[in-house]
Coordinates of N, CA and C in Angstrom, one line a residue:
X107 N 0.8 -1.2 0.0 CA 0.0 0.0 0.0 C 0.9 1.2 0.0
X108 N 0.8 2.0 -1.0 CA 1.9 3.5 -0.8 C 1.1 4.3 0.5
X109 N 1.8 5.2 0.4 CA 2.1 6.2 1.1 C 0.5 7.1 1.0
X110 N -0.4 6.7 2.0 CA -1.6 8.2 2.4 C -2.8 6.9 2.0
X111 N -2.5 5.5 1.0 CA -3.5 5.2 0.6 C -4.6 4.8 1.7
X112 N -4.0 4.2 2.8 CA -4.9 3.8 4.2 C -5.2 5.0 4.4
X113 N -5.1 6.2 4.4 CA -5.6 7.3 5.3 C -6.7 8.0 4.5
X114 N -6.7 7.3 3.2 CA -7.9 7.9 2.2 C -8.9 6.6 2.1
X115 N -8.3 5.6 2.6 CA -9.6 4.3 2.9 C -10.2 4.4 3.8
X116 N -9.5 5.3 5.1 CA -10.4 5.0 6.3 C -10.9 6.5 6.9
X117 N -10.7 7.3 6.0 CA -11.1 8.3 6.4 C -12.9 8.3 6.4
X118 N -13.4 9.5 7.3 CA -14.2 9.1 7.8 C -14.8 11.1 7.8
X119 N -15.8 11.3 7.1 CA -16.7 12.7 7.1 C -17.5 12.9 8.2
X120 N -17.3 14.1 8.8 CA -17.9 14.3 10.4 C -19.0 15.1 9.8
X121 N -20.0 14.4 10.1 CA -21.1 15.0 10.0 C -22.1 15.3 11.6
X122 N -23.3 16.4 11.5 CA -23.8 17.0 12.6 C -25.2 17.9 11.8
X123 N -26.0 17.7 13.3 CA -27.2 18.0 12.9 C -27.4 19.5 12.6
X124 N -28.2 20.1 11.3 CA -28.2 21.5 10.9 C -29.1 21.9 12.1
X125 N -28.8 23.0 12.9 CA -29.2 23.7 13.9 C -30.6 24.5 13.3
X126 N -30.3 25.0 12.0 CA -31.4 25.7 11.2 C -31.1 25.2 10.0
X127 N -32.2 24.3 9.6 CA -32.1 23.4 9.4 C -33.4 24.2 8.4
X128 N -34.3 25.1 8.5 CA -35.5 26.3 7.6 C -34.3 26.6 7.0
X129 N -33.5 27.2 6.9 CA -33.1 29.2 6.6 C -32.2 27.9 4.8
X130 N -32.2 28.6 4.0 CA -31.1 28.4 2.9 C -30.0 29.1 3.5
X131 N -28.7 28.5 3.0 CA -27.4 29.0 2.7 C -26.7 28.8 2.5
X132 N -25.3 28.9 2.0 CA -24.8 28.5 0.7 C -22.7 28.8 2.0
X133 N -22.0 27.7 1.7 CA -20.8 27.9 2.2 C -19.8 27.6 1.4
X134 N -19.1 28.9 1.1 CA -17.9 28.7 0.0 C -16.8 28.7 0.8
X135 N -15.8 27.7 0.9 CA -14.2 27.2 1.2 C -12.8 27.8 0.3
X136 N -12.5 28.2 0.5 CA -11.3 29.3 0.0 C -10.1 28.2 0.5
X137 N -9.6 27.4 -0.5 CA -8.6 27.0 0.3 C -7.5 27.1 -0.8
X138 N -6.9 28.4 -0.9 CA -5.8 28.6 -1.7 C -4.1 27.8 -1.9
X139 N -3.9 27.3 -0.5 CA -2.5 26.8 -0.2 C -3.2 24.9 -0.8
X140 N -2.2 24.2 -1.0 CA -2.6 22.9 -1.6 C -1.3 22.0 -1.4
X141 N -0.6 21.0 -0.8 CA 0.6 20.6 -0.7 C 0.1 18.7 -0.8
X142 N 1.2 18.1 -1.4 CA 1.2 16.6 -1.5 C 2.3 16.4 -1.8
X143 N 2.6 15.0 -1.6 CA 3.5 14.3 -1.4 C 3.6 13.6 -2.7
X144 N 4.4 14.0 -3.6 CA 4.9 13.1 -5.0 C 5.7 11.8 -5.0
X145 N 5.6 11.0 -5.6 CA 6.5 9.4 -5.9 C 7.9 10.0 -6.3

């Protein structure tokens, strides 16, 4: 198994209950910086 592949098998999305859970709205992520690990 290389290198991160276990850590992208067992990862795991935290999810939680919408507090307002009525209202619409929309969340944009700005994530400009980006880094990995090359072969």
């Amino acid at each position: 198994m290389r290198y991160g592949e276990k850590a992208i098998k067992t990862a795991m999305l935290e999810l939680w209950d919408n507090p307002c859970s009525e209202k619409d709205y929309e969340i944009n992520i700005s994530f400009p910086e980006f880094t990995c690990l090359c072969p």
